[in-house]
Every structure is written in C-alpha cells, then in structure tokens.
Amino acid sequence: MFKKIVITSRLDREDAVSLAEKIVQFIREKGLKPILEAQLASKLGEKGVPLDKVDGDLVVVVGGDGTVLWVVHKINGRIPLYVVKVGKVGFFADTIPTKVFTSLEKIFSGKFFYDECLMLKTNLDMPEALNEVRIGTIIPQQMMEISVFVDEVKIAEDRVDAVVVATPVGASAYALSAGANIVDPRVEAFLIAPICPLSSNFKPYIVPSNVKISIKPESKMEYLVLIDGQIQKIFKQPLNIQIWKSEKKTVFL
C-alpha cells in the first residue's frame, strides 16, 4: 500500500534529526523507498525534494504541532501524514519516539485507520486552514469594529482585538485560549470566537460546517489575516472576509 515514504523533521533539535535518519534506514530495510524533504536531506548529506513538489504515499513527520502545520501547508492535502511527537505540544501526534518503529510496522501491515480533518477556505486567495483563520488589526493595541454574519444573518456587531474562526481540530488551540469550547473532532462544526470584545454580548458561537461565515471590518485601517499561525497577509478596506468549509481535508494515520 505504501511504497514511497516521505520523511521530514524539525531541524532545530538533534534528537529529531537523528530519529528521522533512523526512520530513513528502517524504511530502506523494509524494501520501501524513502524520500527526504530537502532541508532534512541537506542535514543528512543526502538528496532531497521540497515538500511542495514531493510525490509519495505517506509523510512521516518528526516534530511538534508547529512542524505539522508547516508540512500541512506545503503538501496541500495531497498525502496522508503520520506524526512522531518530538516537541512540547503534540496534539497531532500519532506516536512517540520509543514506539515509532513498532507503529510503522503496523502501518506497513495495513493496521491503521484514516482520520480526516475539516479545513477552512476563504475568499482571500490564501491557503486553507487546518486550525483557524484569525482576523485582526496590525497594531495589537488597536481595536476594530466588525460585523459577523452566518449565512447573511448578523450574529454580532462589536469592537474587538480580533476574531478567530476555527475548525474542531483548532478548537483546542487558539480558539480555546480565546474562551471558546472544546469541540469533538467528529462533530462537523466551526467556531467563531472574539478576542477581547468590548461588550459582553459577543460570545463564542458554534455553527454547522455547511454555513458561510462573513467577517466585515468597519474601521478604516489595515487588517492582518493569519492562517494557522503560519501564513499572513495584510488587507485594506473595502473588505468582506468570507469563510466556509473547504473541499480539501488533512488526513492523518
């Protein structure tokens, strides 16, 4: 089932790079083809391929959630991921270093299941979000006036520092820190969470995944849109940000 295995790793920790090297050797011993991500390959003195150009059946990620989100935006939903936790936060992790080879044996024997995660799409010509889309001002001290709509029905109008629209996977990340609820990843829903609203009327919302969410900033200033804490872009007025369920999904084993 899996013949070409892509290996990538965080590069700022020697234990992660060393483990990735052992995984490469393990894959070769299994008679499978390892494909190293370019930066990791350079560290190990081998040939590699950039993730946005790689072609494989599975990506083994050695690192924490930051590494996973970086990989997600590089592969763009093309290949399933299997994550080995080497980092402080491992929400996306499927195994730990001491169990990685036993786990890979099971995967190569067909003993696994797919976990498909919803993603968010916007009308801003930006990548899909696995965790969340954040809309805020460039200057942290400034507040912005916004209106929030769900399928053209206004649900909130307030002054806020920012607004976060999150997936169930992202519910335990930025949205949770903003006061939203944890949502079971099996529930197809999205969260709308204000960051420091001026009034007490704008509370976090949970809405079905088949709706379209519109964020309309009213203030005359520049806005920063941040995707998964990884990709950002600045926008000016007039601005009407629309967010809905993407056809793409991120798949974990």
mmCIF file of C-alpha atoms in Angstrom, residues 120-124 126 129 131-140 142-149 158-166 174-175 178 191-197 202 213-219 221-229 231-244:
data_model
loop_
_atom_site.group_PDB
_atom_site.id
_atom_site.type_symbol
_atom_site.label_atom_id
_atom_site.label_comp_id
_atom_site.label_asym_id
_atom_site.label_seq_id
_atom_site.Cartn_x
_atom_site.Cartn_y
_atom_site.Cartn_z
ATOM 1 C CA LEU A 120 -11.452 26.251 6.229
ATOM 2 C CA LYS A 121 -11.378 28.130 2.930
ATOM 3 C CA THR A 122 -11.542 31.910 2.437
ATOM 4 C CA ASN A 123 -12.183 34.304 -0.435
ATOM 5 C CA LEU A 124 -8.794 35.959 0.170
ATOM 6 C CA MET A 126 -4.864 32.317 0.887
ATOM 7 C CA ALA A 129 -6.673 26.492 7.389
ATOM 8 C CA ASN A 131 -6.737 25.076 12.798
ATOM 9 C CA GLU A 132 -8.085 28.582 12.352
ATOM 10 C CA VAL A 133 -8.354 31.849 10.487
ATOM 11 C CA ARG A 134 -7.566 34.928 12.578
ATOM 12 C CA ILE A 135 -8.626 38.430 11.532
ATOM 13 C CA GLY A 136 -7.185 41.341 13.483
ATOM 14 C CA THR A 137 -5.512 44.733 13.312
ATOM 15 C CA ILE A 138 -1.831 45.155 12.509
ATOM 16 C CA ILE A 139 -1.203 47.138 15.702
ATOM 17 C CA PRO A 140 -2.072 44.948 18.729
ATOM 18 C CA GLN A 142 -5.885 48.928 18.269
ATOM 19 C CA MET A 143 -9.428 47.588 18.303
ATOM 20 C CA MET A 144 -11.558 47.157 15.215
ATOM 21 C CA GLU A 145 -15.279 47.485 14.622
ATOM 22 C CA ILE A 146 -16.687 44.388 12.975
ATOM 23 C CA SER A 147 -19.933 42.732 11.990
ATOM 24 C CA VAL A 148 -20.203 38.943 11.864
ATOM 25 C CA PHE A 149 -22.720 37.124 9.683
ATOM 26 C CA ASP A 158 -18.815 44.832 18.317
ATOM 27 C CA ARG A 159 -15.336 46.271 18.818
ATOM 28 C CA VAL A 160 -12.705 43.563 19.252
ATOM 29 C CA ASP A 161 -8.951 42.983 19.076
ATOM 30 C CA ALA A 162 -9.510 40.120 16.616
ATOM 31 C CA VAL A 163 -11.836 37.311 15.613
ATOM 32 C CA VAL A 164 -10.910 33.640 15.276
ATOM 33 C CA VAL A 165 -12.858 31.179 13.118
ATOM 34 C CA ALA A 166 -11.733 27.646 13.976
ATOM 35 C CA TYR A 174 -6.120 29.494 19.653
ATOM 36 C CA ALA A 175 -9.911 29.344 19.976
ATOM 37 C CA ALA A 178 -9.930 32.929 23.394
ATOM 38 C CA LEU A 191 -16.302 28.045 15.996
ATOM 39 C CA ILE A 192 -16.411 31.837 15.938
ATOM 40 C CA ALA A 193 -14.520 33.327 18.887
ATOM 41 C CA PRO A 194 -13.935 37.044 19.575
ATOM 42 C CA ILE A 195 -10.616 38.182 21.055
ATOM 43 C CA CYS A 196 -11.211 40.708 23.844
ATOM 44 C CA PRO A 197 -14.650 42.029 22.778
ATOM 45 C CA PHE A 202 -20.377 38.867 21.738
ATOM 46 C CA ILE A 213 -19.311 32.934 7.722
ATOM 47 C CA SER A 214 -18.738 36.585 6.810
ATOM 48 C CA ILE A 215 -16.496 38.943 8.771
ATOM 49 C CA LYS A 216 -16.943 42.597 7.799
ATOM 50 C CA PRO A 217 -14.451 45.030 9.368
ATOM 51 C CA GLU A 218 -15.905 48.529 9.525
ATOM 52 C CA SER A 219 -12.899 50.594 10.696
ATOM 53 C CA MET A 221 -7.392 50.704 8.859
ATOM 54 C CA GLU A 222 -5.238 47.802 7.644
ATOM 55 C CA TYR A 223 -6.014 44.253 8.724
ATOM 56 C CA LEU A 224 -3.846 41.203 9.248
ATOM 57 C CA VAL A 225 -5.266 37.781 8.346
ATOM 58 C CA LEU A 226 -3.352 34.846 9.811
ATOM 59 C CA ILE A 227 -3.801 31.218 8.717
ATOM 60 C CA ASP A 228 -2.833 28.596 11.319
ATOM 61 C CA GLY A 229 -0.220 30.939 12.770
ATOM 62 C CA ILE A 231 0.788 32.356 6.769
ATOM 63 C CA GLN A 232 -0.182 36.019 6.971
ATOM 64 C CA LYS A 233 -1.373 38.721 4.637
ATOM 65 C CA ILE A 234 -2.309 42.396 5.033
ATOM 66 C CA PHE A 235 -5.548 43.784 3.587
ATOM 67 C CA LYS A 236 -7.116 47.219 3.230
ATOM 68 C CA GLN A 237 -10.724 48.352 3.005
ATOM 69 C CA PRO A 238 -13.162 47.623 1.480
ATOM 70 C CA LEU A 239 -13.017 44.142 2.951
ATOM 71 C CA ASN A 240 -15.578 41.372 3.361
ATOM 72 C CA ILE A 241 -13.947 38.136 4.514
ATOM 73 C CA GLN A 242 -15.927 35.004 3.736
ATOM 74 C CA ILE A 243 -15.074 31.629 5.278
ATOM 75 C CA TRP A 244 -16.570 28.228 4.524
#
